Amino acid sequence: MPEAKPDQSATPPPATVEKIKIKVDGREVEVPRLMPDWTGKLVPTTMLQACKLAGVEVPHYCYHPLLPVAGNCRMCLVEFGVPMIGPDRKPLLNDKGEPIIQRSTLPYEPGTPRGAIACATPISPGMEIYPSSPATKQMRESVLEFLLANHPLDCPICDQAGECKLQEYALDHGRAESAFRETKVHKPKQVDLGPRIMLDDERCILCTRCIRFTRDIAGDDALGIINRGGYNTLTAYPGRQFDNNYTLNTVDICPVGALTSKDFRFKMRVWFLKETKSICTSCGTGCNIIISSRENVIYRYTPRENMAVNKCWMCDAGRLNYKWIGRPDRLREVLGPGGQKSDWSKVIPEISGRLRAAPAGSVAMVISARQTVEELYLLRVLANKLGAITDAVPRVGQPDYLLVHADKNPNSNGVRLMGLCGDEMGANMRRMAEGIAAGAIRTLIVIGEDVTRCGLGPELLAKLETLVVSDILPNETTRRAHYVLPGCAHAEKRGSFISAKGRWQRFWKAVEPPGQARPEMEWLGELAHNLAGENSFASVEALFNHLSREVPALGGVRWEQLGDTGVDVKI
C-alpha cells in the first residue's frame, strides 16, 4: 500500500517575526523579539543587537556575532531602565498616561546606576536603553582604564595598529589619565604559539574570542587561560602547539594585536595597503577574500564576509596561497617557434593561421578549471569552431567539515557548464593520447596545465605539429611548446568563478602582471574573433553578459547582479 502523502494545504505558513517597541537614547524603535544567535538559532534579541538596529553602535571586544557570547570584557555595559510594575503586575503610568521607567541601580547603593552587558542581556517590551548617557560613558571609561592597567601602549610597533579596537575605543571613550599608579604586570612577549601564530601576551585583554573560535568553530580545543587575576595569560595546552588549518582566523578576530600572523608580522602597515575584493582559488569552496597589496606586491589574503559561502572565515592554506604569484621564475615573455622571443601582435596572427589551416578534428585542447568563466566561454567558441576534443584536469584533495572542499579547482562547474569536459573530468585524456600517437591530432592547445603529468608525455608532445601553451609558471609542457603565451594569476585580472556548490562570484584585479603576461581573456578573444568571427569584447562585463545569454544554464544573469557576494546557479 503506498504511503499516504502529507496534506500540503495543512502546512502552517511561516511564522512572522514578532516585534516589540523599545527606546534607544529616547527614540522609540521597533525591533524583532527574536534574532539568530551564532548558530542561527532564534533567541531573544539582545540590547547590543537592538542598538545596532537603531543605528547606535555599542563598543565591544569579546562579542562576535559568529561566536558564543562570553560577556567577559564588559566594554558593552549600558545604562537601562524598564517599566515600573504595580502590585497588579501592570505597568504604572504617569500623568501623561505613559509607563513610568525605573532606571536600574545598584541594590546596595540606589543612587548609582547599574549597567548591563548589552551583548548578553535580552530586551523586553517598553525597555529603555541609554547607550549615550553620562552613566554609560562613565562605565566605558572605567572599563577602558581597567583594560589598560597592564596593557602596554606599544602602538608604534604593534602590528594591529590601524585595525585595533583598543586603540579606537581608547580614543573615542577612554580617559586621558589613569588612576593606576602601581607597577604594570609584564607578561611574555613574542611567545611562539604555533607555526603561524605569534602571541604578545601583555597585549591580551582576555576577551577569549580566539579560545571560542578554536573550540567551537575549528573544533580544536587547543587554547586556554591559565593563572589568576592580573597574571592571567593565554596559552596553548601544555605539550602541544596551536596548529590547525584555521589558526590565522584568530588573528582577524583578536581585537588588540595579541595574536599576530608570522607571515604578515612587521611587513607592512595596514593603512598603506590597497584592498581588492577577490575569491580564493585554493579549492572549490570559493571563499570571499580581500587581497592586500602595495606597489604591485601582495602582502596578505584575509577573509571577506559572505554568509552564503564562508561567513567571515577562511583556512590557513588558502590565506598563504599567494606567494607563488610573485615568484621570480614567472613566465614573462611571449615565445615563438624555437624559443625565439616574440610579441603578441606577431604570434596571435601566426597561431590563427595555423588553426585556420588545421583539418577538422585534428585539434585538441587541454584547459584548466582554474580559468575564469569568461575565458572558458571563449575556449568553448574556439573548440566548437575547430571541432576540437577538449578536457580539463581534475584535482582532488582531502576535505574537512568546515570550508576545505575535496575539489581543488576553483571553477570545475564552469568547465562543466561550458561543455568542455565530460561527466568525468579527465576522461578524454586517454583519447587525446591515442589521437596524438596515431597522428590524428596534430595541434594541441594547453591552457594552465602541465600535460606531461596527465598522460601526455614528452614523446607524445614531440609528435605534434603545433603545441600552443599558455601558463603562469614554467613546466615540462612549456619547455616543449612551439608557442608560449604568458598568462595571469587571478589576482592580476578580473573575471568570475562558479564554486563547487554553484555560487557564481566575481573577482577584481589587484596587481599588474609581469612582463608581457596578459589576461587570457584578451588574446583568447582575438583568436575567437579571427577564427569564429566572435565579437571582440572590450570589457569583462560585456563578455559576461553575452555568455550568460548564450549558455542557457547560466540563466541570463548580468554582471552587476553578482554584486559582492554572488548568486546561485543551477548545476
mmCIF file of N, CA and C in Angstrom, residues 167-217:
data_model
loop_
_atom_site.group_PDB
_atom_site.id
_atom_site.type_symbol
_atom_site.label_atom_id
_atom_site.label_comp_id
_atom_site.label_asym_id
_atom_site.label_seq_id
_atom_site.Cartn_x
_atom_site.Cartn_y
_atom_site.Cartn_z
ATOM 1 N N GLN A 167 42.734 50.651 20.554
ATOM 2 C CA GLN A 167 43.207 51.982 20.182
ATOM 3 C C GLN A 167 42.019 52.893 19.831
ATOM 4 N N GLU A 168 41.103 52.364 19.031
ATOM 5 C CA GLU A 168 39.961 53.174 18.600
ATOM 6 C C GLU A 168 39.050 53.539 19.763
ATOM 7 N N TYR A 169 38.756 52.552 20.616
ATOM 8 C CA TYR A 169 37.857 52.833 21.728
ATOM 9 C C TYR A 169 38.515 53.723 22.777
ATOM 10 N N ALA A 170 39.833 53.556 22.961
ATOM 11 C CA ALA A 170 40.529 54.420 23.914
ATOM 12 C C ALA A 170 40.447 55.877 23.458
ATOM 13 N N LEU A 171 40.489 56.074 22.147
ATOM 14 C CA LEU A 171 40.371 57.431 21.606
ATOM 15 C C LEU A 171 38.946 57.947 21.747
ATOM 16 N N ASP A 172 37.965 57.081 21.475
ATOM 17 C CA ASP A 172 36.567 57.526 21.484
ATOM 18 C C ASP A 172 35.964 57.575 22.879
ATOM 19 N N HIS A 173 36.373 56.652 23.745
ATOM 20 C CA HIS A 173 35.682 56.511 25.028
ATOM 21 C C HIS A 173 36.609 56.518 26.237
ATOM 22 N N GLY A 174 37.895 56.634 26.037
ATOM 23 C CA GLY A 174 38.826 56.492 27.158
ATOM 24 C C GLY A 174 39.079 57.798 27.891
ATOM 25 N N ARG A 175 39.845 57.671 28.978
ATOM 26 C CA ARG A 175 40.244 58.831 29.764
ATOM 27 C C ARG A 175 41.660 59.244 29.363
ATOM 28 N N ALA A 176 41.932 60.509 29.569
ATOM 29 C CA ALA A 176 43.265 60.998 29.227
ATOM 30 C C ALA A 176 44.303 60.498 30.222
ATOM 31 N N GLU A 177 43.886 60.294 31.482
ATOM 32 C CA GLU A 177 44.829 59.863 32.506
ATOM 33 C C GLU A 177 44.277 58.657 33.249
ATOM 34 N N SER A 178 45.178 57.849 33.767
ATOM 35 C CA SER A 178 44.780 56.678 34.532
ATOM 36 C C SER A 178 45.101 56.889 36.005
ATOM 37 N N ALA A 179 44.247 56.332 36.857
ATOM 38 C CA ALA A 179 44.497 56.400 38.295
ATOM 39 C C ALA A 179 45.450 55.294 38.754
ATOM 40 N N PHE A 180 45.853 54.417 37.807
ATOM 41 C CA PHE A 180 46.706 53.283 38.157
ATOM 42 C C PHE A 180 48.139 53.766 38.378
ATOM 43 N N ARG A 181 48.646 53.606 39.590
ATOM 44 C CA ARG A 181 49.990 54.083 39.910
ATOM 45 C C ARG A 181 50.966 52.945 40.207
ATOM 46 N N GLU A 182 50.459 51.724 40.302
ATOM 47 C CA GLU A 182 51.304 50.593 40.639
ATOM 48 C C GLU A 182 52.141 50.168 39.420
ATOM 49 N N THR A 183 53.042 49.273 39.654
ATOM 50 C CA THR A 183 53.874 48.760 38.563
ATOM 51 C C THR A 183 53.058 47.806 37.697
ATOM 52 N N LYS A 184 53.146 47.999 36.395
ATOM 53 C CA LYS A 184 52.396 47.130 35.495
ATOM 54 C C LYS A 184 52.891 45.685 35.577
ATOM 55 N N VAL A 185 51.981 44.762 35.352
ATOM 56 C CA VAL A 185 52.365 43.351 35.244
ATOM 57 C C VAL A 185 52.917 43.127 33.832
ATOM 58 N N HIS A 186 54.146 42.691 33.747
ATOM 59 C CA HIS A 186 54.767 42.486 32.435
ATOM 60 C C HIS A 186 54.670 41.013 32.065
ATOM 61 N N LYS A 187 53.845 40.747 31.083
ATOM 62 C CA LYS A 187 53.661 39.367 30.621
ATOM 63 C C LYS A 187 54.593 39.091 29.446
ATOM 64 N N PRO A 188 54.723 37.846 29.058
ATOM 65 C CA PRO A 188 55.690 37.493 27.994
ATOM 66 C C PRO A 188 55.354 38.138 26.649
ATOM 67 N N LYS A 189 56.392 38.461 25.917
ATOM 68 C CA LYS A 189 56.239 38.937 24.532
ATOM 69 C C LYS A 189 56.819 37.895 23.581
ATOM 70 N N GLN A 190 56.338 37.926 22.348
ATOM 71 C CA GLN A 190 56.827 37.063 21.284
ATOM 72 C C GLN A 190 56.828 35.584 21.704
ATOM 73 N N VAL A 191 55.658 35.146 22.156
ATOM 74 C CA VAL A 191 55.501 33.734 22.519
ATOM 75 C C VAL A 191 55.155 32.953 21.252
ATOM 76 N N ASP A 192 55.961 31.958 20.941
ATOM 77 C CA ASP A 192 55.747 31.153 19.747
ATOM 78 C C ASP A 192 54.617 30.165 20.030
ATOM 79 N N LEU A 193 53.410 30.540 19.585
ATOM 80 C CA LEU A 193 52.247 29.724 19.928
ATOM 81 C C LEU A 193 52.056 28.550 18.972
ATOM 82 N N GLY A 194 52.509 28.723 17.739
ATOM 83 C CA GLY A 194 52.351 27.670 16.733
ATOM 84 C C GLY A 194 53.089 28.056 15.476
ATOM 85 N N PRO A 195 52.991 27.253 14.433
ATOM 86 C CA PRO A 195 53.778 27.519 13.218
ATOM 87 C C PRO A 195 53.407 28.804 12.490
ATOM 88 N N ARG A 196 52.202 29.316 12.740
ATOM 89 C CA ARG A 196 51.791 30.513 12.011
ATOM 90 C C ARG A 196 51.387 31.667 12.929
ATOM 91 N N ILE A 197 51.408 31.442 14.235
ATOM 92 C CA ILE A 197 50.877 32.436 15.179
ATOM 93 C C ILE A 197 51.922 32.824 16.220
ATOM 94 N N MET A 198 52.059 34.144 16.412
ATOM 95 C CA MET A 198 52.901 34.682 17.479
ATOM 96 C C MET A 198 51.995 35.392 18.488
ATOM 97 N N LEU A 199 52.263 35.172 19.783
ATOM 98 C CA LEU A 199 51.454 35.781 20.841
ATOM 99 C C LEU A 199 52.281 36.798 21.611
ATOM 100 N N ASP A 200 51.769 38.023 21.706
ATOM 101 C CA ASP A 200 52.322 39.014 22.632
ATOM 102 C C ASP A 200 51.369 39.069 23.815
ATOM 103 N N ASP A 201 51.696 38.350 24.861
ATOM 104 C CA ASP A 201 50.757 38.102 25.951
ATOM 105 C C ASP A 201 50.355 39.381 26.683
ATOM 106 N N GLU A 202 51.260 40.345 26.744
ATOM 107 C CA GLU A 202 50.934 41.542 27.519
ATOM 108 C C GLU A 202 49.902 42.421 26.817
ATOM 109 N N ARG A 203 49.641 42.191 25.540
ATOM 110 C CA ARG A 203 48.604 42.946 24.849
ATOM 111 C C ARG A 203 47.223 42.316 25.027
ATOM 112 N N CYS A 204 47.183 41.071 25.454
ATOM 113 C CA CYS A 204 45.924 40.324 25.519
ATOM 114 C C CYS A 204 45.008 40.905 26.592
ATOM 115 N N ILE A 205 43.726 41.126 26.234
ATOM 116 C CA ILE A 205 42.753 41.620 27.213
ATOM 117 C C ILE A 205 41.796 40.505 27.632
ATOM 118 N N LEU A 206 42.130 39.264 27.310
ATOM 119 C CA LEU A 206 41.405 38.082 27.774
ATOM 120 C C LEU A 206 39.948 38.067 27.307
ATOM 121 N N CYS A 207 39.725 38.517 26.087
ATOM 122 C CA CYS A 207 38.356 38.522 25.569
ATOM 123 C C CYS A 207 37.887 37.118 25.224
ATOM 124 N N THR A 208 38.820 36.188 25.015
ATOM 125 C CA THR A 208 38.591 34.760 24.724
ATOM 126 C C THR A 208 37.954 34.508 23.351
ATOM 127 N N ARG A 209 37.966 35.501 22.481
ATOM 128 C CA ARG A 209 37.464 35.231 21.125
ATOM 129 C C ARG A 209 38.231 34.077 20.483
ATOM 130 N N CYS A 210 39.565 34.100 20.614
ATOM 131 C CA CYS A 210 40.394 33.061 19.991
ATOM 132 C C CYS A 210 40.074 31.685 20.565
ATOM 133 N N ILE A 211 39.836 31.632 21.865
ATOM 134 C CA ILE A 211 39.531 30.348 22.509
ATOM 135 C C ILE A 211 38.202 29.806 21.990
ATOM 136 N N ARG A 212 37.202 30.678 21.917
ATOM 137 C CA ARG A 212 35.881 30.228 21.464
ATOM 138 C C ARG A 212 35.894 29.842 19.988
ATOM 139 N N PHE A 213 36.619 30.615 19.153
ATOM 140 C CA PHE A 213 36.688 30.236 17.737
ATOM 141 C C PHE A 213 37.347 28.870 17.590
ATOM 142 N N THR A 214 38.467 28.695 18.260
ATOM 143 C CA THR A 214 39.216 27.448 18.098
ATOM 144 C C THR A 214 38.423 26.244 18.607
ATOM 145 N N ARG A 215 37.718 26.448 19.709
ATOM 146 C CA ARG A 215 36.947 25.341 20.283
ATOM 147 C C ARG A 215 35.637 25.096 19.526
ATOM 148 N N ASP A 216 34.873 26.164 19.244
ATOM 149 C CA ASP A 216 33.510 25.999 18.744
ATOM 150 C C ASP A 216 33.398 26.031 17.224
ATOM 151 N N ILE A 217 34.328 26.658 16.527
ATOM 152 C CA ILE A 217 34.257 26.728 15.067
ATOM 153 C C ILE A 217 35.258 25.755 14.438
#
